[in-house]
Amino acid sequence: MREVVVGGRTRALSPAVERVVDDALDSRTVSLPTALTRASAEAVGDGGEPPGTDAASTAVASLSGYAHLRRTLLSAPDHERRAVALLASDYLLASAHAALGVAAVPPDRRRELYATLTAGSAELAAALFAVSTDRSERDVDGEPPVAATLAETGCALGAAVGAASRGTVEAMADYGRSLATAAARTDGEAALARIEAAVSDDHPDIDRGPAEGPIGDHTKRARAALEALPEGEARERLERATWVVGGRSSG
């Protein structure tokens, strides 16, 4: 049972709102940024996921669920459904920030996590506003600004929770944005699924043939960003994702 604090009192979400929250968290909009968060945290660490990774992952999942609702249910013609979606999205946005409050990290790192999440949520709000004012550019599962912002925020939070330097955090943010932008310019949802499989170490061998045009420019930029990371298995998974985005697999 999910709960919310109202006027200093803890109250349970209504069943209708809770169902919408659960559905929002069970979508690829959520699963890919979460996978990138965990992989980035592992890649900057000394092996394995550093303390606070679960909290960062939960924060990114909640932020992504919020974005999913804002892009879908809030456009529903039914007033009651929109009202429920609004309550659920507000709950998820608050949950994203609350998750970092229990992260097992030092105070200065917690402040950096909050700053990173706040910057991501502000950028996300701008992207969602752009989508809402220009329906012709809206693509529920692959609209570039929203997907890219979520990937950027997930990678940056993962690096920050692993106590990476400011330069490395910024490099990982650039990696996430470049990777998601490349995906949006290929086959959208299918590309995002390939990236998630690669990052999660569940993808066949790939053909590392050169990509051309805008897609190649974005994937090259993503690979260049990974130079800030130490060598390791997690970095290899992140690099693999840049090669599968265009759909070239040999397995």
Coordinates of N, CA and C in Angstrom, one line a residue:
M1 N 0.8 -1.2 0.0 CA 0.0 0.0 0.0 C 0.9 1.2 0.0
R2 N 0.6 2.1 -1.0 CA 1.4 3.4 -1.1 C 0.7 4.5 -0.2
E3 N 1.6 5.3 0.4 CA 1.1 6.3 1.3 C 1.6 7.7 0.9
V4 N 0.9 8.7 1.4 CA 1.3 10.1 1.2 C 1.0 10.9 2.4
V5 N 1.9 11.9 2.7 CA 1.7 12.7 3.9 C 0.9 13.9 3.5
V6 N -0.2 14.2 4.2 CA -1.0 15.3 4.0 C -1.3 16.0 5.3
G7 N -0.9 17.3 5.4 CA -1.1 18.0 6.6 C -0.4 17.4 7.8
G8 N 0.8 16.7 7.6 CA 1.5 16.1 8.7 C 0.9 14.7 9.0
R9 N -0.1 14.2 8.3 CA -0.6 12.9 8.6 C -0.4 12.0 7.4
T10 N -0.1 10.8 7.7 CA 0.1 9.8 6.6 C -1.2 9.1 6.2
R11 N -1.5 9.2 4.9 CA -2.7 8.6 4.4 C -2.4 7.7 3.2
A12 N -3.2 6.7 3.0 CA -3.0 5.8 1.9 C -3.6 6.4 0.6
L13 N -2.9 6.1 -0.5 CA -3.5 6.5 -1.8 C -4.8 5.8 -2.0
S14 N -5.7 6.5 -2.8 CA -6.9 5.8 -3.1 C -6.6 4.6 -4.1
P15 N -7.4 3.6 -4.1 CA -7.1 2.4 -5.0 C -7.0 2.9 -6.5
A16 N -7.8 3.8 -6.9 CA -7.7 4.3 -8.3 C -6.4 4.9 -8.6
V17 N -5.9 5.8 -7.7 CA -4.6 6.5 -7.9 C -3.5 5.5 -7.8
E18 N -3.6 4.5 -6.9 CA -2.5 3.5 -6.7 C -2.4 2.7 -8.0
R19 N -3.5 2.3 -8.6 CA -3.4 1.5 -9.8 C -2.7 2.3 -10.9
V20 N -3.0 3.6 -11.0 CA -2.4 4.4 -12.1 C -0.9 4.5 -11.8
V21 N -0.5 4.7 -10.6 CA 0.9 4.7 -10.2 C 1.6 3.4 -10.6
D22 N 1.0 2.3 -10.2 CA 1.6 1.0 -10.5 C 1.8 0.8 -12.0
D23 N 0.8 1.1 -12.8 CA 0.9 1.0 -14.2 C 1.9 1.9 -14.8
A24 N 2.1 3.1 -14.3 CA 3.1 4.0 -14.8 C 4.5 3.5 -14.5
L25 N 4.7 2.8 -13.4 CA 6.0 2.3 -13.1 C 6.4 1.0 -13.8
D26 N 5.4 0.5 -14.5 CA 5.6 -0.8 -15.2 C 5.6 -0.5 -16.7
S27 N 6.5 0.4 -17.1 CA 6.5 0.8 -18.6 C 8.0 1.0 -18.9
R28 N 8.3 0.9 -20.2 CA 9.7 1.1 -20.7 C 10.1 2.5 -20.4
T29 N 9.2 3.4 -20.4 CA 9.6 4.8 -20.0 C 10.4 4.8 -18.7
V30 N 10.1 3.9 -17.8 CA 10.7 3.7 -16.5 C 11.9 2.8 -16.6
S31 N 11.7 1.7 -17.2 CA 12.7 0.6 -17.1 C 14.1 1.0 -17.7
L32 N 14.1 1.7 -18.8 CA 15.4 2.0 -19.4 C 16.2 3.1 -18.6
P33 N 15.6 4.2 -18.2 CA 16.4 5.1 -17.3 C 16.9 4.5 -16.0
T34 N 16.1 3.6 -15.5 CA 16.5 2.9 -14.3 C 17.7 2.0 -14.5
A35 N 17.7 1.3 -15.6 CA 18.8 0.4 -16.0 C 20.1 1.2 -16.2
L36 N 19.9 2.4 -16.8 CA 21.1 3.3 -17.1 C 21.6 3.8 -15.8
T37 N 20.7 4.1 -14.8 CA 21.1 4.6 -13.5 C 22.0 3.6 -12.8
R38 N 21.6 2.3 -12.8 CA 22.3 1.3 -12.1 C 23.6 1.0 -12.8
A39 N 23.6 0.9 -14.1 CA 24.9 0.7 -14.9 C 25.9 1.8 -14.7
S40 N 25.4 3.0 -14.7 CA 26.3 4.2 -14.5 C 26.9 4.1 -13.1
A41 N 26.1 3.8 -12.1 CA 26.6 3.8 -10.7 C 27.7 2.7 -10.6
E42 N 27.4 1.6 -11.2 CA 28.4 0.4 -11.1 C 29.7 0.8 -11.9
A43 N 29.5 1.5 -13.0 CA 30.7 1.8 -13.8 C 31.6 2.8 -13.2
V44 N 31.2 3.7 -12.3 CA 32.1 4.6 -11.7 C 32.6 4.1 -10.4
G45 N 32.0 3.0 -9.9 CA 32.4 2.5 -8.6 C 33.7 1.6 -8.7
D46 N 34.0 1.0 -7.5 CA 35.1 0.1 -7.4 C 34.7 -1.4 -7.6
G47 N 33.6 -1.6 -8.2 CA 33.1 -3.0 -8.4 C 31.7 -3.1 -7.7
G48 N 30.7 -3.5 -8.4 CA 29.4 -3.6 -7.8 C 28.7 -2.3 -7.7
E49 N 27.5 -2.3 -7.2 CA 26.7 -1.0 -7.1 C 27.1 -0.4 -5.8
P50 N 27.4 0.9 -5.8 CA 27.8 1.6 -4.5 C 26.5 1.9 -3.7
P51 N 26.7 2.2 -2.4 CA 25.6 2.5 -1.5 C 24.8 3.7 -2.1
G52 N 23.5 3.6 -1.9 CA 22.6 4.6 -2.5 C 22.1 4.4 -3.8
T53 N 22.6 3.3 -4.5 CA 22.1 3.0 -5.9 C 20.6 2.7 -5.9
D54 N 20.1 1.9 -4.9 CA 18.7 1.6 -4.9 C 17.9 2.9 -4.8
A55 N 18.3 3.8 -3.9 CA 17.5 5.1 -3.8 C 17.6 5.9 -5.0
A56 N 18.7 6.0 -5.7 CA 18.8 6.7 -6.9 C 18.0 6.1 -8.0
S57 N 18.0 4.8 -8.1 CA 17.2 4.0 -9.1 C 15.7 4.3 -8.8
T58 N 15.3 4.3 -7.6 CA 13.9 4.5 -7.2 C 13.5 5.9 -7.6
A59 N 14.4 6.9 -7.4 CA 14.1 8.3 -7.7 C 13.9 8.4 -9.2
V60 N 14.7 7.8 -10.0 CA 14.6 7.9 -11.5 C 13.4 7.2 -12.0
A61 N 13.1 6.0 -11.3 CA 11.8 5.3 -11.7 C 10.6 6.2 -11.5
S62 N 10.6 6.9 -10.3 CA 9.4 7.7 -10.0 C 9.3 8.9 -11.0
L63 N 10.5 9.5 -11.3 CA 10.5 10.6 -12.2 C 10.1 10.2 -13.6
S64 N 10.5 9.0 -14.0 CA 10.1 8.5 -15.3 C 8.6 8.1 -15.3
G65 N 8.1 7.6 -14.2 CA 6.7 7.3 -14.2 C 5.8 8.6 -14.3
Y66 N 6.3 9.6 -13.6 CA 5.7 10.9 -13.7 C 5.6 11.4 -15.1
A67 N 6.8 11.3 -15.9 CA 6.8 11.7 -17.3 C 5.8 10.9 -18.1
H68 N 5.8 9.6 -17.8 CA 4.9 8.7 -18.6 C 3.4 9.2 -18.4
L69 N 3.0 9.5 -17.2 CA 1.7 9.9 -17.0 C 1.4 11.3 -17.7
R70 N 2.3 12.2 -17.6 CA 2.1 13.5 -18.1 C 2.0 13.4 -19.7
R71 N 2.6 12.4 -20.3 CA 2.6 12.3 -21.7 C 1.4 11.5 -22.2
T72 N 0.8 10.8 -21.4 CA -0.3 9.9 -21.9 C -1.6 10.2 -21.2
L73 N -1.8 9.8 -20.0 CA -3.1 9.8 -19.4 C -3.6 11.3 -19.2
L74 N -2.7 12.2 -19.1 CA -3.2 13.6 -18.9 C -3.8 14.2 -20.2
S75 N -3.6 13.5 -21.3 CA -4.2 13.9 -22.6 C -5.5 13.2 -22.8
A76 N -5.9 12.3 -21.9 CA -7.2 11.6 -22.1 C -8.3 12.5 -22.1
P77 N -9.4 12.3 -22.9 CA -10.5 13.2 -23.0 C -11.4 13.1 -21.8
D78 N -11.3 12.0 -21.0 CA -12.2 11.9 -19.8 C -11.7 12.7 -18.7
H79 N -12.5 13.6 -18.1 CA -12.0 14.5 -17.0 C -11.6 13.7 -15.8
E80 N -12.4 12.7 -15.4 CA -12.1 11.9 -14.2 C -10.8 11.2 -14.3
R81 N -10.5 10.6 -15.5 CA -9.2 9.9 -15.7 C -8.0 10.9 -15.6
R82 N -8.2 12.1 -16.2 CA -7.2 13.1 -16.1 C -6.9 13.5 -14.7
A83 N -8.0 13.6 -13.9 CA -7.8 14.0 -12.5 C -7.0 13.0 -11.7
V84 N -7.4 11.7 -11.9 CA -6.6 10.6 -11.2 C -5.2 10.6 -11.7
A85 N -5.0 10.8 -13.0 CA -3.6 10.8 -13.5 C -2.8 12.0 -12.9
L86 N -3.4 13.1 -12.7 CA -2.8 14.3 -12.1 C -2.3 14.0 -10.7
L87 N -3.2 13.4 -9.9 CA -2.9 13.0 -8.5 C -1.7 12.0 -8.5
A88 N -1.8 11.0 -9.4 CA -0.8 10.0 -9.4 C 0.6 10.6 -9.9
S89 N 0.6 11.5 -10.8 CA 1.8 12.1 -11.3 C 2.5 13.0 -10.2
D90 N 1.6 13.7 -9.5 CA 2.1 14.5 -8.4 C 2.8 13.7 -7.3
Y91 N 2.1 12.5 -7.1 CA 2.7 11.6 -6.1 C 4.0 11.1 -6.5
L92 N 4.2 10.7 -7.8 CA 5.4 10.2 -8.3 C 6.5 11.2 -8.3
L93 N 6.2 12.5 -8.6 CA 7.2 13.5 -8.6 C 7.7 13.7 -7.2
A94 N 6.8 13.8 -6.2 CA 7.2 13.9 -4.8 C 8.0 12.7 -4.4
S95 N 7.6 11.5 -4.8 CA 8.3 10.3 -4.4 C 9.8 10.3 -4.9
A96 N 10.0 10.9 -6.1 CA 11.3 10.9 -6.7 C 12.3 11.6 -5.7
H97 N 11.8 12.8 -5.2 CA 12.7 13.5 -4.3 C 12.8 12.9 -2.9
A98 N 11.7 12.3 -2.5 CA 11.7 11.6 -1.2 C 12.6 10.4 -1.1
A99 N 12.8 9.7 -2.3 CA 13.6 8.5 -2.3 C 15.1 8.9 -2.0
L100 N 15.5 10.1 -2.4 CA 16.9 10.4 -2.1 C 17.1 10.8 -0.6
G101 N 16.0 11.0 0.1 CA 16.2 11.3 1.5 C 16.6 10.1 2.3
V102 N 16.4 8.9 1.8 CA 16.8 7.7 2.5 C 18.1 7.1 1.9
A103 N 18.7 7.8 1.0 CA 19.9 7.2 0.4 C 21.0 7.1 1.4
A104 N 21.7 6.0 1.4 CA 22.8 5.7 2.3 C 24.1 6.4 1.8
V105 N 24.1 7.7 1.8 CA 25.3 8.4 1.3 C 25.6 9.6 2.2
P106 N 26.8 10.1 2.2 CA 27.1 11.3 3.1 C 26.3 12.5 2.7
P107 N 26.1 13.4 3.6 CA 25.3 14.6 3.4 C 25.7 15.4 2.1
D108 N 27.0 15.6 1.9 CA 27.4 16.4 0.7 C 27.0 15.7 -0.6
R109 N 27.1 14.4 -0.6 CA 26.7 13.6 -1.8 C 25.2 13.7 -2.0
R110 N 24.4 13.6 -0.9 CA 23.0 13.7 -1.0 C 22.6 15.0 -1.6
R111 N 23.3 16.1 -1.2 CA 23.0 17.4 -1.8 C 23.2 17.4 -3.3
E112 N 24.3 16.8 -3.7 CA 24.6 16.7 -5.1 C 23.5 15.9 -5.9
L113 N 23.0 14.8 -5.2 CA 21.9 14.0 -5.8 C 20.7 14.8 -6.0
Y114 N 20.3 15.6 -4.9 CA 19.1 16.4 -5.0 C 19.3 17.5 -6.1
A115 N 20.5 18.1 -6.2 CA 20.7 19.1 -7.3 C 20.6 18.5 -8.7
T116 N 21.1 17.3 -8.8 CA 21.0 16.6 -10.1 C 19.6 16.2 -10.5
L117 N 18.9 15.7 -9.5 CA 17.5 15.4 -9.8 C 16.6 16.6 -10.0
T118 N 16.9 17.7 -9.3 CA 16.1 18.9 -9.5 C 16.3 19.5 -10.9
A119 N 17.6 19.5 -11.3 CA 17.9 20.0 -12.6 C 17.2 19.1 -13.7
G120 N 17.2 17.8 -13.5 CA 16.6 16.9 -14.4 C 15.1 17.1 -14.5
S121 N 14.5 17.3 -13.3 CA 13.0 17.5 -13.3 C 12.6 18.8 -13.9
A122 N 13.4 19.8 -13.7 CA 13.1 21.1 -14.4 C 13.3 21.0 -15.9
E123 N 14.3 20.3 -16.3 CA 14.5 20.2 -17.8 C 13.3 19.3 -18.4
L124 N 12.9 18.3 -17.6 CA 11.8 17.5 -18.0 C 10.5 18.3 -18.1
A125 N 10.3 19.1 -17.2 CA 9.1 20.0 -17.2 C 9.0 20.8 -18.5
A126 N 10.2 21.4 -18.9 CA 10.3 22.2 -20.1 C 10.0 21.3 -21.3
A127 N 10.6 20.1 -21.3 CA 10.3 19.2 -22.5 C 8.9 18.8 -22.6
L128 N 8.3 18.5 -21.4 CA 6.8 18.1 -21.4 C 6.0 19.2 -21.9
F129 N 6.3 20.5 -21.5 CA 5.6 21.6 -22.0 C 5.7 21.8 -23.5
A130 N 6.9 21.5 -24.0 CA 7.1 21.6 -25.5 C 6.2 20.6 -26.2
V131 N 6.1 19.4 -25.6 CA 5.3 18.4 -26.2 C 3.8 18.8 -26.2
S132 N 3.4 19.3 -25.1 CA 2.0 19.6 -24.9 C 1.5 20.7 -25.8
T133 N 2.5 21.6 -26.2 CA 2.1 22.8 -27.0 C 2.3 22.5 -28.5
D134 N 2.9 21.3 -28.8 CA 3.0 21.0 -30.2 C 2.8 19.5 -30.4
R135 N 1.5 19.1 -30.5 CA 1.1 17.7 -30.6 C 1.7 17.1 -31.9
S136 N 2.0 17.8 -32.9 CA 2.6 17.2 -34.1 C 3.9 16.5 -33.9
E137 N 4.6 16.9 -32.8 CA 5.9 16.4 -32.5 C 5.9 15.3 -31.5
R138 N 4.7 15.0 -31.0 CA 4.6 14.1 -29.9 C 4.6 12.6 -30.4
D139 N 5.5 11.8 -29.7 CA 5.6 10.4 -29.9 C 5.7 9.8 -28.6
V140 N 4.6 9.1 -28.2 CA 4.5 8.6 -26.8 C 5.7 7.9 -26.3
D141 N 6.3 7.0 -27.1 CA 7.4 6.2 -26.6 C 8.7 6.6 -27.1
G142 N 8.8 7.7 -27.9 CA 10.1 8.0 -28.4 C 10.4 9.5 -28.6
E143 N 9.6 10.3 -28.0 CA 9.8 11.8 -28.3 C 11.1 12.2 -27.7
P144 N 12.0 12.7 -28.6 CA 13.4 12.9 -28.2 C 13.7 13.7 -26.9
P145 N 13.1 14.9 -26.7 CA 13.5 15.7 -25.5 C 13.1 14.9 -24.2
V146 N 12.0 14.3 -24.1 CA 11.6 13.7 -22.9 C 12.4 12.4 -22.6
A147 N 12.6 11.5 -23.6 CA 13.4 10.3 -23.4 C 14.8 10.7 -23.2
A148 N 15.3 11.7 -23.8 CA 16.7 12.1 -23.6 C 16.9 12.6 -22.3
T149 N 16.0 13.4 -21.8 CA 16.1 14.0 -20.4 C 16.1 13.0 -19.4
L150 N 15.3 12.0 -19.5 CA 15.2 10.9 -18.5 C 16.5 10.1 -18.5
A151 N 17.0 9.8 -19.7 CA 18.3 9.0 -19.8 C 19.4 9.8 -19.2
E152 N 19.5 11.1 -19.6 CA 20.5 12.0 -19.1 C 20.5 12.1 -17.5
T153 N 19.3 12.2 -17.0 CA 19.2 12.3 -15.5 C 19.5 11.0 -14.8
G154 N 19.1 9.9 -15.4 CA 19.4 8.6 -14.8 C 20.9 8.4 -14.8
C155 N 21.6 8.6 -15.9 CA 23.1 8.4 -16.0 C 23.8 9.4 -15.0
A156 N 23.4 10.6 -14.9 CA 24.0 11.6 -14.1 C 23.8 11.2 -12.6
L157 N 22.6 10.7 -12.2 CA 22.4 10.3 -10.8 C 23.2 9.1 -10.5
G158 N 23.3 8.2 -11.4 CA 24.1 7.0 -11.2 C 25.5 7.3 -10.9
A159 N 26.1 8.2 -11.7 CA 27.5 8.6 -11.6 C 27.6 9.4 -10.2
A160 N 26.7 10.2 -9.9 CA 26.8 11.0 -8.7 C 26.7 10.1 -7.4
V161 N 25.9 9.1 -7.4 CA 25.7 8.2 -6.3 C 27.0 7.4 -6.1
G162 N 27.8 7.2 -7.2 CA 29.0 6.5 -7.1 C 30.2 7.4 -6.7
A163 N 29.9 8.7 -6.3 CA 31.0 9.6 -5.9 C 31.9 10.0 -7.0
A164 N 31.4 10.0 -8.3 CA 32.2 10.4 -9.4 C 32.5 11.9 -9.4
S165 N 33.5 12.3 -10.0 CA 33.9 13.8 -10.1 C 32.8 14.5 -10.9
R166 N 32.8 15.8 -10.8 CA 31.8 16.6 -11.5 C 31.9 16.4 -13.0
G167 N 33.2 16.3 -13.5 CA 33.4 16.1 -14.9 C 32.8 14.8 -15.4
T168 N 33.0 13.7 -14.5 CA 32.4 12.4 -14.9 C 30.9 12.4 -14.9
V169 N 30.3 13.1 -13.9 CA 28.9 13.2 -13.9 C 28.3 13.9 -15.1
E170 N 29.0 14.9 -15.5 CA 28.6 15.7 -16.7 C 28.8 14.8 -18.0
A171 N 29.9 14.0 -18.0 CA 30.1 13.2 -19.1 C 29.0 12.1 -19.3
M172 N 28.6 11.5 -18.1 CA 27.6 10.5 -18.1 C 26.2 11.1 -18.5
A173 N 26.0 12.3 -18.1 CA 24.7 13.0 -18.5 C 24.7 13.1 -20.1
D174 N 25.9 13.5 -20.6 CA 26.0 13.7 -22.1 C 25.8 12.3 -22.7
Y175 N 26.4 11.3 -22.1 CA 26.2 9.9 -22.7 C 24.7 9.6 -22.8
G176 N 24.0 9.7 -21.7 CA 22.6 9.4 -21.7 C 21.8 10.1 -22.7
R177 N 22.0 11.4 -22.8 CA 21.2 12.3 -23.7 C 21.6 11.9 -25.2
S178 N 22.8 11.7 -25.5 CA 23.2 11.3 -26.8 C 22.7 10.0 -27.2
L179 N 22.7 9.0 -26.3 CA 22.2 7.7 -26.6 C 20.7 7.7 -26.9
A180 N 20.0 8.3 -26.0 CA 18.5 8.4 -26.2 C 18.1 9.2 -27.5
T181 N 18.9 10.2 -27.8 CA 18.6 11.0 -29.0 C 18.8 10.1 -30.2
A182 N 19.9 9.3 -30.2 CA 20.2 8.4 -31.3 C 19.0 7.4 -31.5
A183 N 18.6 6.9 -30.4 CA 17.5 5.9 -30.4 C 16.2 6.5 -31.0
A184 N 15.9 7.7 -30.6 CA 14.7 8.4 -31.1 C 14.8 8.6 -32.6
R185 N 16.0 8.7 -33.2 CA 16.1 8.9 -34.6 C 16.2 7.7 -35.4
T186 N 16.1 6.5 -34.8 CA 16.0 5.3 -35.5 C 14.6 4.7 -35.5
D187 N 14.4 3.6 -34.7 CA 13.1 3.0 -34.7 C 12.5 3.1 -33.3
G188 N 12.8 4.2 -32.6 CA 12.1 4.5 -31.3 C 12.1 3.5 -30.3
E189 N 10.9 2.9 -30.1 CA 10.7 1.9 -29.0 C 11.6 0.7 -29.2
A190 N 11.7 0.2 -30.4 CA 12.6 -0.9 -30.6 C 14.0 -0.6 -30.3
A191 N 14.5 0.6 -30.6 CA 15.9 0.9 -30.3 C 16.0 1.0 -28.8
L192 N 15.0 1.6 -28.1 CA 15.1 1.7 -26.6 C 15.2 0.3 -26.0
A193 N 14.4 -0.6 -26.5 CA 14.5 -2.0 -26.0 C 15.8 -2.6 -26.2
R194 N 16.5 -2.4 -27.4 CA 17.8 -2.9 -27.6 C 18.8 -2.3 -26.6
I195 N 18.7 -1.0 -26.4 CA 19.6 -0.4 -25.5 C 19.5 -1.0 -24.1
E196 N 18.2 -1.2 -23.6 CA 18.0 -1.7 -22.3 C 18.6 -3.1 -22.2
A197 N 18.4 -3.9 -23.2 CA 18.9 -5.3 -23.2 C 20.4 -5.3 -23.1
A198 N 21.0 -4.4 -23.9 CA 22.5 -4.3 -23.9 C 23.0 -3.9 -22.5
V199 N 22.4 -2.8 -21.9 CA 22.9 -2.3 -20.6 C 22.6 -3.4 -19.5
S200 N 21.6 -4.2 -19.7 CA 21.3 -5.2 -18.7 C 22.0 -6.5 -19.0
D201 N 23.0 -6.5 -19.9 CA 23.8 -7.7 -20.3 C 22.9 -8.9 -20.8
D202 N 22.0 -8.5 -21.6 CA 21.1 -9.5 -22.2 C 20.9 -9.3 -23.7
H203 N 22.0 -9.3 -24.4 CA 22.0 -9.0 -25.8 C 23.0 -9.9 -26.5
P204 N 22.7 -10.3 -27.8 CA 23.6 -11.2 -28.5 C 24.8 -10.4 -29.0
D205 N 25.8 -11.0 -29.6 CA 27.0 -10.4 -30.1 C 26.5 -9.4 -31.2
I206 N 27.3 -8.3 -31.3 CA 26.8 -7.2 -32.2 C 27.9 -7.0 -33.3
D207 N 27.4 -6.4 -34.4 CA 28.3 -5.9 -35.5 C 28.6 -4.5 -35.2
R208 N 29.9 -4.2 -35.0 CA 30.3 -2.8 -34.7 C 30.7 -2.1 -36.0
G209 N 29.9 -2.3 -37.0 CA 30.1 -1.5 -38.2 C 29.7 0.0 -38.0
P210 N 30.3 0.9 -38.8 CA 30.1 2.3 -38.6 C 28.7 2.8 -38.8
A211 N 28.1 3.6 -38.0 CA 26.9 4.2 -38.3 C 27.1 5.6 -38.9
E212 N 26.2 6.0 -39.8 CA 26.5 7.2 -40.6 C 25.4 8.2 -40.3
G213 N 25.7 9.5 -40.6 CA 24.7 10.5 -40.4 C 24.5 10.9 -39.0
P214 N 23.3 11.6 -38.7 CA 23.1 12.1 -37.3 C 23.1 11.0 -36.3
I215 N 22.7 9.8 -36.6 CA 22.7 8.7 -35.6 C 24.2 8.4 -35.2
G216 N 25.0 8.3 -36.2 CA 26.4 8.0 -35.9 C 27.1 9.1 -35.1
D217 N 26.7 10.4 -35.4 CA 27.2 11.5 -34.6 C 26.9 11.4 -33.1
H218 N 25.6 11.0 -32.9 CA 25.2 10.9 -31.5 C 25.8 9.7 -30.8
T219 N 26.0 8.6 -31.5 CA 26.6 7.4 -30.8 C 28.1 7.6 -30.6
K220 N 28.7 8.3 -31.5 CA 30.1 8.6 -31.3 C 30.3 9.5 -30.1
R221 N 29.4 10.5 -30.0 CA 29.5 11.4 -28.8 C 29.3 10.6 -27.5
A222 N 28.3 9.6 -27.6 CA 28.1 8.8 -26.4 C 29.3 8.0 -26.0
R223 N 29.9 7.4 -27.0 CA 31.1 6.6 -26.7 C 32.3 7.4 -26.2
A224 N 32.4 8.6 -26.8 CA 33.5 9.5 -26.3 C 33.3 9.9 -24.8
A225 N 32.0 10.0 -24.4 CA 31.7 10.4 -23.0 C 32.2 9.3 -22.1
L226 N 32.1 8.0 -22.5 CA 32.5 6.9 -21.7 C 34.0 6.9 -21.4
E227 N 34.8 7.7 -22.1 CA 36.2 7.7 -21.8 C 36.5 8.2 -20.4
A228 N 35.5 8.9 -19.8 CA 35.7 9.4 -18.4 C 35.6 8.3 -17.4
L229 N 35.2 7.1 -17.8 CA 35.0 6.0 -16.9 C 36.2 5.0 -16.8
P230 N 36.4 4.4 -15.7 CA 37.5 3.3 -15.7 C 37.0 2.1 -16.5
E231 N 38.0 1.3 -16.9 CA 37.7 0.1 -17.6 C 36.9 -0.8 -16.7
G232 N 36.0 -1.6 -17.2 CA 35.3 -2.5 -16.4 C 34.1 -3.1 -17.2
E233 N 33.5 -4.1 -16.6 CA 32.3 -4.8 -17.2 C 31.1 -3.9 -17.4
A234 N 30.9 -3.0 -16.5 CA 29.7 -2.1 -16.6 C 30.0 -1.1 -17.7
R235 N 31.2 -0.6 -17.8 CA 31.5 0.3 -18.9 C 31.3 -0.4 -20.3
E236 N 31.7 -1.6 -20.4 CA 31.5 -2.4 -21.6 C 30.1 -2.5 -22.0
R237 N 29.2 -2.7 -21.0 CA 27.7 -2.8 -21.3 C 27.2 -1.4 -21.8
L238 N 27.7 -0.4 -21.2 CA 27.3 1.0 -21.6 C 27.8 1.2 -23.1
E239 N 29.0 0.8 -23.4 CA 29.5 1.0 -24.7 C 28.7 0.1 -25.7
R240 N 28.4 -1.1 -25.3 CA 27.6 -2.0 -26.2 C 26.3 -1.3 -26.6
A241 N 25.7 -0.6 -25.7 CA 24.4 0.0 -26.0 C 24.5 1.0 -27.1
T242 N 25.7 1.6 -27.3 CA 25.9 2.6 -28.4 C 26.0 1.9 -29.7
W243 N 26.3 0.6 -29.7 CA 26.4 -0.1 -31.0 C 25.1 -0.7 -31.4
V244 N 24.2 -1.1 -30.5 CA 23.0 -1.8 -30.8 C 21.9 -0.8 -31.1
V245 N 22.1 0.5 -30.9 CA 21.0 1.5 -31.1 C 20.5 1.5 -32.5
G246 N 21.4 1.2 -33.5 CA 21.0 1.2 -34.9 C 20.4 -0.2 -35.3
G247 N 20.4 -1.1 -34.4 CA 19.8 -2.4 -34.8 C 20.8 -3.4 -35.4
R248 N 22.1 -3.2 -35.4 CA 23.0 -4.1 -36.0 C 23.4 -5.1 -35.0
S249 N 22.8 -6.3 -35.0 CA 23.2 -7.4 -34.2 C 23.5 -8.6 -35.1
S250 N 24.5 -9.3 -34.7 CA 24.9 -10.5 -35.5 C 24.5 -11.8 -34.9
G251 N 23.9 -11.7 -33.7 CA 23.5 -12.9 -33.0 C 22.1 -13.3 -33.2

